[in-house]
mmCIF file of C-alpha atoms in Angstrom:
data_model
loop_
_atom_site.group_PDB
_atom_site.id
_atom_site.type_symbol
_atom_site.label_atom_id
_atom_site.label_comp_id
_atom_site.label_asym_id
_atom_site.label_seq_id
_atom_site.Cartn_x
_atom_site.Cartn_y
_atom_site.Cartn_z
ATOM 1 C CA MET B 1 0.000 0.000 0.000
ATOM 2 C CA GLU B 2 1.336 3.425 -0.925
ATOM 3 C CA ARG B 3 2.279 5.642 1.989
ATOM 4 C CA THR B 4 1.848 9.310 1.194
ATOM 5 C CA HIS B 5 1.789 11.017 4.595
ATOM 6 C CA MET B 6 5.188 12.195 5.771
ATOM 7 C CA ASN B 7 6.032 12.367 9.417
ATOM 8 C CA GLU B 8 4.987 15.870 10.474
ATOM 9 C CA GLU B 9 8.088 16.078 12.648
ATOM 10 C CA LEU B 10 10.341 15.801 9.573
ATOM 11 C CA HIS B 11 8.431 18.570 7.803
ATOM 12 C CA ASN B 12 8.937 20.832 10.804
ATOM 13 C CA ILE B 13 12.662 20.088 11.075
ATOM 14 C CA VAL B 14 13.444 21.069 7.493
ATOM 15 C CA SER B 15 11.059 24.035 7.306
ATOM 16 C CA HIS B 16 11.250 25.836 10.635
ATOM 17 C CA ASP B 17 13.909 28.118 12.102
ATOM 18 C CA GLU B 18 13.663 30.878 14.666
ATOM 19 C CA VAL B 19 14.302 34.365 13.321
ATOM 20 C CA ASP B 20 18.051 34.880 13.655
ATOM 21 C CA THR B 21 18.703 38.523 14.451
ATOM 22 C CA LYS B 22 22.443 37.916 14.098
ATOM 23 C CA HIS B 23 21.837 37.690 10.348
ATOM 24 C CA SER B 24 19.321 40.570 10.166
ATOM 25 C CA GLY B 25 16.437 38.105 9.972
ATOM 26 C CA ALA B 26 17.704 36.474 6.752
ATOM 27 C CA VAL B 27 15.491 33.487 5.884
ATOM 28 C CA ASN B 28 18.476 31.635 4.383
ATOM 29 C CA ILE B 29 21.619 30.942 6.378
ATOM 30 C CA PRO B 30 24.423 33.109 4.865
ATOM 31 C CA ILE B 31 27.229 31.471 2.920
ATOM 32 C CA TYR B 32 30.316 31.888 5.105
ATOM 33 C CA GLN B 33 32.785 31.921 2.231
ATOM 34 C CA ASN B 34 35.814 31.975 4.548
ATOM 35 C CA SER B 35 38.866 29.802 4.819
ATOM 36 C CA LEU B 36 39.633 31.108 8.328
ATOM 37 C CA PHE B 37 38.082 33.015 11.218
ATOM 38 C CA ALA B 38 40.034 35.664 13.149
ATOM 39 C CA PHE B 39 40.089 36.339 16.909
ATOM 40 C CA GLU B 40 40.059 39.536 18.949
ATOM 41 C CA ASN B 41 42.812 38.391 21.279
ATOM 42 C CA TYR B 42 45.278 35.565 21.746
ATOM 43 C CA GLU B 43 43.501 34.145 24.773
ATOM 44 C CA SER B 44 40.330 33.396 22.781
ATOM 45 C CA PHE B 45 42.460 32.042 19.923
ATOM 46 C CA GLU B 46 44.320 29.607 22.190
ATOM 47 C CA LEU B 47 41.065 28.489 23.774
ATOM 48 C CA ALA B 48 39.593 27.730 20.342
ATOM 49 C CA MET B 49 42.731 25.853 19.234
ATOM 50 C CA LYS B 50 42.318 23.418 22.109
ATOM 51 C CA ASP B 51 39.296 21.962 20.341
ATOM 52 C CA VAL B 52 39.273 22.897 16.666
ATOM 53 C CA LEU B 53 36.465 20.423 15.976
ATOM 54 C CA ALA B 54 34.156 22.349 18.281
ATOM 55 C CA ALA B 55 35.337 25.899 17.631
ATOM 56 C CA THR B 56 35.164 27.930 14.421
ATOM 57 C CA VAL B 57 38.815 28.413 13.499
ATOM 58 C CA TYR B 58 39.397 27.098 9.985
ATOM 59 C CA SER B 59 36.856 25.829 7.431
ATOM 60 C CA ARG B 60 38.574 22.460 7.133
ATOM 61 C CA GLY B 61 37.320 21.924 10.669
ATOM 62 C CA ASN B 62 34.135 23.967 11.038
ATOM 63 C CA ASN B 63 32.220 26.416 8.911
ATOM 64 C CA PRO B 64 28.945 28.005 10.108
ATOM 65 C CA THR B 65 27.060 27.255 6.883
ATOM 66 C CA VAL B 66 28.142 23.622 6.918
ATOM 67 C CA GLN B 67 27.483 23.352 10.661
ATOM 68 C CA TYR B 68 23.900 24.506 10.172
ATOM 69 C CA LEU B 69 23.351 21.741 7.594
ATOM 70 C CA GLU B 70 24.968 19.176 9.883
ATOM 71 C CA SER B 71 22.685 20.156 12.758
ATOM 72 C CA LYS B 72 19.601 19.749 10.571
ATOM 73 C CA ILE B 73 20.646 16.299 9.351
ATOM 74 C CA ALA B 74 21.492 15.150 12.868
ATOM 75 C CA GLU B 75 18.010 16.208 13.936
ATOM 76 C CA LEU B 76 16.405 14.436 10.968
ATOM 77 C CA GLU B 77 18.278 11.211 11.753
ATOM 78 C CA ALA B 78 17.732 11.388 15.534
ATOM 79 C CA ALA B 79 21.534 11.472 15.829
ATOM 80 C CA GLU B 80 23.751 13.248 18.339
ATOM 81 C CA GLN B 81 26.017 14.684 15.646
ATOM 82 C CA ALA B 82 26.633 14.655 11.885
ATOM 83 C CA ARG B 83 29.560 15.511 9.646
ATOM 84 C CA CYS B 84 29.266 16.567 6.003
ATOM 85 C CA PHE B 85 31.903 15.580 3.448
ATOM 86 C CA ALA B 86 32.770 16.584 -0.114
ATOM 87 C CA SER B 87 31.027 13.512 -1.564
ATOM 88 C CA GLY B 88 29.247 10.377 -0.497
ATOM 89 C CA MET B 89 32.372 8.353 -1.151
ATOM 90 C CA ALA B 90 34.433 10.760 0.974
ATOM 91 C CA ALA B 91 32.029 10.139 3.866
ATOM 92 C CA ILE B 92 32.209 6.364 3.378
ATOM 93 C CA ALA B 93 35.984 6.171 2.948
ATOM 94 C CA GLY B 94 36.702 8.670 5.734
ATOM 95 C CA SER B 95 34.466 6.810 8.170
ATOM 96 C CA LEU B 96 35.816 3.350 7.352
ATOM 97 C CA HIS B 97 39.427 4.532 7.478
ATOM 98 C CA ALA B 98 38.870 6.205 10.848
ATOM 99 C CA LEU B 99 37.171 3.244 12.519
ATOM 100 C CA LEU B 100 39.146 0.271 11.188
ATOM 101 C CA ARG B 101 42.583 -1.008 12.168
ATOM 102 C CA SER B 102 44.934 -3.614 10.721
ATOM 103 C CA GLY B 103 43.653 -7.044 11.710
ATOM 104 C CA ASP B 104 39.995 -5.987 12.005
ATOM 105 C CA HIS B 105 37.278 -7.939 10.230
ATOM 106 C CA VAL B 106 34.365 -6.358 8.328
ATOM 107 C CA ILE B 107 31.135 -8.026 7.219
ATOM 108 C CA CYS B 108 29.658 -6.212 4.211
ATOM 109 C CA VAL B 109 26.590 -6.916 2.081
ATOM 110 C CA ASN B 110 27.667 -8.102 -1.348
ATOM 111 C CA GLN B 111 25.285 -5.765 -3.178
ATOM 112 C CA ALA B 112 26.859 -2.644 -1.613
ATOM 113 C CA TYR B 113 27.844 0.279 -3.836
ATOM 114 C CA GLY B 114 30.754 -0.761 -6.060
ATOM 115 C CA PRO B 115 33.288 1.885 -4.947
ATOM 116 C CA THR B 116 32.531 1.013 -1.299
ATOM 117 C CA ARG B 117 33.510 -2.579 -2.003
ATOM 118 C CA GLN B 118 36.552 -1.367 -3.914
ATOM 119 C CA PHE B 119 37.668 0.725 -0.939
ATOM 120 C CA LEU B 120 37.199 -2.209 1.445
ATOM 121 C CA ASP B 121 39.230 -4.377 -0.916
ATOM 122 C CA GLU B 122 41.968 -1.727 -0.862
ATOM 123 C CA LEU B 123 41.947 -1.798 2.945
ATOM 124 C CA SER B 124 42.197 -5.568 2.756
ATOM 125 C CA ASP B 125 45.107 -5.566 0.306
ATOM 126 C CA ARG B 126 47.119 -2.724 1.838
ATOM 127 C CA TYR B 127 46.237 -2.722 5.542
ATOM 128 C CA ARG B 128 45.255 -6.351 6.277
ATOM 129 C CA VAL B 129 41.643 -5.550 7.086
ATOM 130 C CA GLU B 130 39.715 -8.787 6.541
ATOM 131 C CA VAL B 131 36.442 -8.496 4.607
ATOM 132 C CA THR B 132 33.622 -11.028 4.226
ATOM 133 C CA TYR B 133 30.833 -10.300 1.748
ATOM 134 C CA VAL B 134 27.409 -11.784 2.497
ATOM 135 C CA ASP B 135 24.015 -11.777 0.795
ATOM 136 C CA GLY B 136 22.477 -10.203 3.890
ATOM 137 C CA CYS B 137 18.831 -11.000 3.200
ATOM 138 C CA LEU B 138 18.852 -13.412 6.171
ATOM 139 C CA LEU B 139 20.076 -12.587 9.663
ATOM 140 C CA SER B 140 21.911 -15.925 9.638
ATOM 141 C CA ASP B 141 24.152 -14.590 6.837
ATOM 142 C CA PHE B 142 25.712 -12.220 9.363
ATOM 143 C CA GLU B 143 25.729 -14.718 12.234
ATOM 144 C CA GLU B 144 27.638 -17.267 10.160
ATOM 145 C CA ALA B 145 30.208 -14.673 9.048
ATOM 146 C CA LEU B 146 31.105 -13.520 12.588
ATOM 147 C CA ARG B 147 34.716 -13.847 13.734
ATOM 148 C CA PRO B 148 36.425 -12.984 17.025
ATOM 149 C CA ASN B 149 37.992 -9.945 15.326
ATOM 150 C CA THR B 150 34.806 -8.650 13.647
ATOM 151 C CA ARG B 151 34.801 -4.894 14.168
ATOM 152 C CA LEU B 152 32.104 -3.607 11.803
ATOM 153 C CA ILE B 153 29.007 -4.711 9.884
ATOM 154 C CA TYR B 154 28.375 -2.573 6.810
ATOM 155 C CA LEU B 155 24.845 -2.445 5.429
ATOM 156 C CA GLU B 156 23.122 -0.895 2.436
ATOM 157 C CA SER B 157 19.361 -1.224 2.694
ATOM 158 C CA PRO B 158 17.807 -1.254 0.224
ATOM 159 C CA THR B 159 20.758 -1.900 -2.082
ATOM 160 C CA SER B 160 20.844 0.239 -5.211
ATOM 161 C CA GLY B 161 21.018 -2.531 -7.820
ATOM 162 C CA LEU B 162 18.728 -5.414 -6.913
ATOM 163 C CA PHE B 163 17.085 -3.555 -3.982
ATOM 164 C CA GLN B 164 17.605 -6.184 -1.324
ATOM 165 C CA LEU B 165 16.951 -5.322 2.329
ATOM 166 C CA GLN B 166 18.618 -6.262 5.579
ATOM 167 C CA ASP B 167 16.804 -6.655 8.905
ATOM 168 C CA LEU B 168 18.089 -3.521 10.635
ATOM 169 C CA GLU B 169 16.681 -4.328 14.059
ATOM 170 C CA GLY B 170 17.988 -7.899 13.931
ATOM 171 C CA VAL B 171 21.464 -6.947 12.721
ATOM 172 C CA ALA B 172 21.714 -4.151 15.298
ATOM 173 C CA ALA B 173 20.780 -6.522 18.135
ATOM 174 C CA LEU B 174 23.276 -9.122 16.936
ATOM 175 C CA ALA B 175 26.041 -6.524 16.659
ATOM 176 C CA LYS B 176 25.392 -5.017 20.088
ATOM 177 C CA ARG B 177 25.448 -8.472 21.656
ATOM 178 C CA GLU B 178 28.869 -9.092 20.117
ATOM 179 C CA GLY B 179 30.265 -5.577 20.669
ATOM 180 C CA ILE B 180 30.394 -4.809 16.945
ATOM 181 C CA LEU B 181 29.733 -1.464 15.216
ATOM 182 C CA THR B 182 27.069 -1.133 12.527
ATOM 183 C CA MET B 183 27.041 1.321 9.635
ATOM 184 C CA ILE B 184 24.488 1.735 6.848
ATOM 185 C CA ASP B 185 24.285 3.537 3.527
ATOM 186 C CA SER B 186 20.684 4.788 3.589
ATOM 187 C CA SER B 187 20.830 7.010 0.495
ATOM 188 C CA TRP B 188 17.874 5.291 -1.229
ATOM 189 C CA ALA B 189 15.382 6.011 1.553
ATOM 190 C CA THR B 190 16.584 9.319 3.052
ATOM 191 C CA PRO B 191 15.513 10.188 6.622
ATOM 192 C CA CYS B 192 12.006 10.775 5.247
ATOM 193 C CA PHE B 193 11.492 7.041 4.743
ATOM 194 C CA GLN B 194 14.037 5.340 7.000
ATOM 195 C CA ARG B 195 15.781 6.312 10.245
ATOM 196 C CA PRO B 196 18.236 3.486 10.906
ATOM 197 C CA LEU B 197 19.482 4.848 14.243
ATOM 198 C CA THR B 198 16.015 4.314 15.712
ATOM 199 C CA TRP B 199 16.425 0.594 14.887
ATOM 200 C CA GLY B 200 19.715 0.441 16.787
ATOM 201 C CA ILE B 201 22.219 1.033 13.959
ATOM 202 C CA ASP B 202 25.282 3.032 15.108
ATOM 203 C CA LEU B 203 26.060 5.163 12.049
ATOM 204 C CA VAL B 204 24.060 6.213 9.004
ATOM 205 C CA LEU B 205 25.632 7.470 5.766
ATOM 206 C CA HIS B 206 24.109 9.281 2.808
ATOM 207 C CA SER B 207 25.290 10.315 -0.588
ATOM 208 C CA MET B 208 23.784 13.788 -0.402
ATOM 209 C CA THR B 209 24.447 14.096 -4.134
ATOM 210 C CA LYS B 210 21.217 12.155 -4.617
ATOM 211 C CA TYR B 211 17.868 13.090 -3.039
ATOM 212 C CA PHE B 212 19.249 15.620 -0.538
ATOM 213 C CA SER B 213 20.537 17.847 -3.329
ATOM 214 C CA GLY B 214 17.624 17.054 -5.615
ATOM 215 C CA HIS B 215 18.945 19.188 -8.478
ATOM 216 C CA SER B 216 21.922 17.241 -9.912
ATOM 217 C CA ASP B 217 24.184 20.232 -9.340
ATOM 218 C CA CYS B 218 26.467 19.359 -6.404
ATOM 219 C CA LEU B 219 28.246 16.517 -4.624
ATOM 220 C CA GLY B 220 28.137 15.787 -0.917
ATOM 221 C CA GLY B 221 28.104 13.104 1.748
ATOM 222 C CA VAL B 222 27.231 12.865 5.426
ATOM 223 C CA VAL B 223 27.664 10.490 8.350
ATOM 224 C CA ALA B 224 25.491 10.779 11.471
ATOM 225 C CA GLY B 225 25.395 8.954 14.784
ATOM 226 C CA ARG B 226 26.722 9.007 18.339
ATOM 227 C CA ALA B 227 28.959 11.916 19.304
ATOM 228 C CA ASP B 228 31.917 9.705 20.250
ATOM 229 C CA LEU B 229 31.910 7.928 16.881
ATOM 230 C CA ILE B 230 31.425 11.125 14.884
ATOM 231 C CA GLY B 231 34.254 12.690 16.906
ATOM 232 C CA GLU B 232 36.585 9.841 16.000
ATOM 233 C CA ILE B 233 35.629 10.101 12.335
ATOM 234 C CA ALA B 234 36.014 13.903 12.423
ATOM 235 C CA ASN B 235 39.493 13.687 13.945
ATOM 236 C CA LYS B 236 40.865 11.059 11.569
ATOM 237 C CA GLY B 237 38.756 10.691 8.451
ATOM 238 C CA TYR B 238 37.581 14.276 8.133
ATOM 239 C CA MET B 239 40.252 16.718 9.310
ATOM 240 C CA LEU B 240 43.245 14.678 8.135
ATOM 241 C CA PHE B 241 41.829 13.607 4.764
ATOM 242 C CA GLY B 242 40.485 17.080 4.029
ATOM 243 C CA GLY B 243 37.480 15.889 1.985
ATOM 244 C CA VAL B 244 35.239 18.529 3.539
ATOM 245 C CA MET B 245 32.092 20.142 2.181
ATOM 246 C CA THR B 246 32.423 23.730 0.965
ATOM 247 C CA PRO B 247 30.079 26.431 2.333
ATOM 248 C CA HIS B 248 28.667 27.037 -1.141
ATOM 249 C CA THR B 249 27.831 23.353 -1.541
ATOM 250 C CA ALA B 250 26.278 23.369 1.929
ATOM 251 C CA SER B 251 24.003 26.247 0.901
ATOM 252 C CA LEU B 252 22.809 24.249 -2.127
ATOM 253 C CA MET B 253 22.178 21.223 0.098
ATOM 254 C CA ILE B 254 20.201 23.383 2.543
ATOM 255 C CA ARG B 255 18.058 24.540 -0.367
ATOM 256 C CA GLY B 256 17.470 20.903 -1.337
ATOM 257 C CA LEU B 257 16.754 19.879 2.233
ATOM 258 C CA ARG B 258 13.873 22.350 2.494
ATOM 259 C CA THR B 259 11.949 20.611 -0.286
ATOM 260 C CA LEU B 260 13.074 17.052 0.483
ATOM 261 C CA PRO B 261 9.827 15.803 2.105
ATOM 262 C CA VAL B 262 7.676 17.240 -0.684
ATOM 263 C CA ARG B 263 9.901 15.818 -3.410
ATOM 264 C CA MET B 264 10.056 12.394 -1.752
ATOM 265 C CA GLU B 265 6.248 12.243 -1.703
ATOM 266 C CA ARG B 266 6.233 12.791 -5.475
ATOM 267 C CA HIS B 267 9.093 10.351 -6.075
ATOM 268 C CA GLN B 268 7.336 7.660 -4.057
ATOM 269 C CA LYS B 269 4.044 8.072 -5.894
ATOM 270 C CA SER B 270 5.544 8.180 -9.391
ATOM 271 C CA GLY B 271 8.001 5.358 -8.683
ATOM 272 C CA LEU B 272 5.244 2.991 -7.572
ATOM 273 C CA ILE B 273 3.024 3.886 -10.539
ATOM 274 C CA ILE B 274 5.766 3.030 -13.003
ATOM 275 C CA ALA B 275 7.014 -0.040 -11.101
ATOM 276 C CA GLU B 276 3.461 -1.433 -11.116
ATOM 277 C CA HIS B 277 3.210 -0.693 -14.839
ATOM 278 C CA MET B 278 6.498 -2.481 -15.553
ATOM 279 C CA GLU B 279 5.226 -5.617 -13.776
ATOM 280 C CA LYS B 280 2.447 -5.941 -16.372
ATOM 281 C CA HIS B 281 4.739 -5.954 -19.408
ATOM 282 C CA PRO B 282 5.165 -9.409 -21.000
ATOM 283 C CA VAL B 283 8.945 -9.118 -21.479
ATOM 284 C CA VAL B 284 9.568 -8.176 -17.823
ATOM 285 C CA ASN B 285 10.307 -11.177 -15.582
ATOM 286 C CA GLN B 286 10.684 -9.355 -12.289
ATOM 287 C CA VAL B 287 10.565 -5.821 -10.901
ATOM 288 C CA ASN B 288 12.889 -5.155 -7.958
ATOM 289 C CA HIS B 289 11.029 -2.548 -5.909
ATOM 290 C CA PRO B 290 10.519 -3.043 -2.139
ATOM 291 C CA GLY B 291 7.181 -1.249 -2.284
ATOM 292 C CA LEU B 292 5.615 -3.930 -4.492
ATOM 293 C CA PRO B 293 3.817 -6.868 -2.818
ATOM 294 C CA SER B 294 5.728 -9.129 -5.228
ATOM 295 C CA HIS B 295 9.065 -8.165 -3.662
ATOM 296 C CA PRO B 296 10.263 -11.130 -1.548
ATOM 297 C CA GLN B 297 11.030 -8.805 1.387
ATOM 298 C CA HIS B 298 7.943 -6.617 1.129
ATOM 299 C CA ALA B 299 6.889 -7.438 4.703
ATOM 300 C CA LEU B 300 10.298 -6.314 6.012
ATOM 301 C CA ALA B 301 10.056 -3.163 3.868
ATOM 302 C CA ARG B 302 6.711 -2.311 5.434
ATOM 303 C CA LYS B 303 8.181 -2.838 8.900
ATOM 304 C CA GLN B 304 11.285 -0.645 8.664
ATOM 305 C CA LEU B 305 10.510 1.790 5.834
ATOM 306 C CA ASP B 306 8.021 4.652 6.091
ATOM 307 C CA GLY B 307 7.913 5.026 2.314
ATOM 308 C CA TYR B 308 9.796 4.224 -0.870
ATOM 309 C CA GLY B 309 12.339 5.919 -3.083
ATOM 310 C CA SER B 310 11.879 6.006 -6.845
ATOM 311 C CA LEU B 311 14.965 4.032 -7.874
ATOM 312 C CA PHE B 312 14.301 0.406 -8.858
ATOM 313 C CA SER B 313 15.286 -2.203 -11.417
ATOM 314 C CA PHE B 314 13.603 -4.782 -13.584
ATOM 315 C CA GLU B 315 14.829 -8.022 -15.130
ATOM 316 C CA THR B 316 14.127 -9.462 -18.564
ATOM 317 C CA GLN B 317 15.321 -12.360 -20.707
ATOM 318 C CA LEU B 318 15.903 -9.960 -23.593
ATOM 319 C CA PRO B 319 19.612 -9.776 -24.477
ATOM 320 C CA VAL B 320 21.556 -6.901 -22.971
ATOM 321 C CA GLU B 321 22.080 -5.417 -26.438
ATOM 322 C CA SER B 322 18.310 -5.301 -26.985
ATOM 323 C CA LEU B 323 17.875 -3.612 -23.629
ATOM 324 C CA LYS B 324 20.489 -1.047 -24.607
ATOM 325 C CA LYS B 325 18.528 -0.332 -27.800
ATOM 326 C CA TRP B 326 15.427 0.130 -25.649
ATOM 327 C CA ALA B 327 17.337 2.631 -23.477
ATOM 328 C CA ASP B 328 18.519 4.452 -26.602
ATOM 329 C CA ALA B 329 14.914 4.741 -27.801
ATOM 330 C CA LEU B 330 13.742 6.450 -24.613
ATOM 331 C CA ARG B 331 13.099 10.173 -24.992
ATOM 332 C CA TYR B 332 12.594 11.356 -21.419
ATOM 333 C CA PHE B 333 14.906 8.971 -19.601
ATOM 334 C CA ARG B 334 18.530 9.991 -19.865
ATOM 335 C CA ILE B 335 21.342 7.440 -19.798
ATOM 336 C CA GLY B 336 23.455 8.219 -16.763
ATOM 337 C CA VAL B 337 24.613 7.178 -13.320
ATOM 338 C CA SER B 338 23.547 8.682 -9.992
ATOM 339 C CA TRP B 339 19.960 9.737 -9.272
ATOM 340 C CA GLY B 340 17.898 12.062 -7.080
ATOM 341 C CA GLY B 341 17.405 15.031 -9.393
ATOM 342 C CA PHE B 342 14.502 16.195 -11.549
ATOM 343 C CA GLU B 343 15.409 14.118 -14.583
ATOM 344 C CA SER B 344 14.611 10.394 -14.956
ATOM 345 C CA LEU B 345 17.556 8.082 -15.680
ATOM 346 C CA VAL B 346 18.288 4.600 -17.000
ATOM 347 C CA THR B 347 21.268 2.238 -16.956
ATOM 348 C CA VAL B 348 21.506 -1.302 -18.313
ATOM 349 C CA GLY B 349 23.514 -4.336 -17.223
ATOM 350 C CA GLN B 350 23.244 -7.965 -16.188
ATOM 351 C CA THR B 351 22.302 -9.602 -12.901
ATOM 352 C CA PRO B 352 25.053 -11.364 -10.920
ATOM 353 C CA ALA B 353 25.732 -14.955 -12.021
ATOM 354 C CA LYS B 354 24.753 -16.336 -8.636
ATOM 355 C CA ARG B 355 21.150 -15.278 -9.222
ATOM 356 C CA ASN B 356 20.784 -17.994 -11.871
ATOM 357 C CA LEU B 357 22.698 -21.222 -11.351
ATOM 358 C CA ALA B 358 21.866 -22.355 -14.890
ATOM 359 C CA GLY B 359 23.987 -19.501 -16.182
ATOM 360 C CA ASN B 360 21.113 -17.873 -18.082
ATOM 361 C CA ASN B 361 21.354 -14.559 -16.288
ATOM 362 C CA PRO B 362 18.601 -12.032 -16.958
ATOM 363 C CA SER B 363 19.400 -8.605 -18.292
ATOM 364 C CA VAL B 364 18.607 -5.818 -15.849
ATOM 365 C CA ALA B 365 17.746 -2.157 -16.287
ATOM 366 C CA ARG B 366 17.791 0.320 -13.420
ATOM 367 C CA LEU B 367 15.271 3.119 -13.629
ATOM 368 C CA TYR B 368 15.281 6.315 -11.630
ATOM 369 C CA ILE B 369 11.908 8.050 -11.740
ATOM 370 C CA GLY B 370 12.315 11.804 -11.534
ATOM 371 C CA LEU B 371 9.742 14.556 -11.181
ATOM 372 C CA GLU B 372 8.263 14.419 -14.677
ATOM 373 C CA ASP B 373 4.618 13.444 -15.167
ATOM 374 C CA PRO B 374 4.486 9.637 -14.667
ATOM 375 C CA ASN B 375 1.989 9.263 -17.532
ATOM 376 C CA THR B 376 4.476 10.907 -19.867
ATOM 377 C CA LEU B 377 7.179 8.520 -18.673
ATOM 378 C CA ILE B 378 4.929 5.490 -19.216
ATOM 379 C CA GLU B 379 4.180 6.632 -22.773
ATOM 380 C CA ASP B 380 7.911 6.994 -23.324
ATOM 381 C CA ILE B 381 8.606 3.494 -21.975
ATOM 382 C CA GLU B 382 5.932 1.971 -24.219
ATOM 383 C CA GLN B 383 7.047 3.704 -27.408
ATOM 384 C CA ALA B 384 10.589 2.454 -26.746
ATOM 385 C CA TRP B 385 9.324 -1.122 -26.228
ATOM 386 C CA ARG B 386 7.455 -0.961 -29.527
ATOM 387 C CA GLN B 387 10.619 -0.015 -31.363
ATOM 388 C CA VAL B 388 12.704 -2.807 -29.829
ATOM 389 C CA ILE B 389 10.131 -5.611 -29.967
ATOM 390 C CA LYS B 390 9.142 -4.704 -33.535
ATOM 391 C CA ALA B 391 12.822 -4.838 -34.539
#
């Protein structure tokens, strides 16, 4: 069943601020385009230098525009603190590098974002961090992968290719029992539809480039969670790596944040309309969308998601080359990676071999449904099918 009513609390967080007389009542937080901040006397300077992650000294540590955004995201995620990075991958890499040591073991879902897996493999090759990849659809996948040196469980729910889910509450309970940290990439759902910390997860990551921005015009990432963990990440993976968000980017993200709940309502509605339409097409074998009753984890989706993003995939026995011709014939869907902006997108590939033991792997197309009229997008999809099937 479609869920269209956003949590009123989230609306209030992104839309309401007290009048700030410090900025002459400006309704937008000013862009503090400064590399440094000066002090009236040396005593105040020395006091600030004792804790550069708390004070405003240098924009590689803190910047008022970025700090405002961080405070809003922490509130949205029910987190103690948040840190914004230059990209989603900067947030992921900075966090993993800060929290892991040589000899640690990581359990990661095998459908995680490709560069995340690549970074973990680099840690494994260069720093002897052991990594085990698991399917993650069953809690037993994580239980069986546990080792005495397991330090972190890395989740991505739903995943952004085949849209598999992990049981957040179950994984969090398992990890806490074993003294293991949990981290999740929750970019697909945003805080509007999923708040992993309320299920017991320790850290939540987002590629802000996607739905947070909403305009395909800037890159950003964020990690939110307990103050002690964010402090450790800030000290090691943020300050020392230098992959920090600029104040101008933060201002664009703040703009996007203000309309996030409204946009997510539209994305959810349009995404479900088109996913349901794709299920009816004779050449489509399966649609991978957690909001559909046909999804094998739909019950889990209804438990831990408050709504659904508009990124999904479908599988077909048509050859990949035919699917590429279908993508070429689309007029409104653009061929491109990423998602979250106004424009609808498509990419084409093939499902992992393990999905079909006979070796006859379906072709897969990933669709991102933007803010265009869904009826227009359906007409576009159908005219493209007619060209390919007729050929």
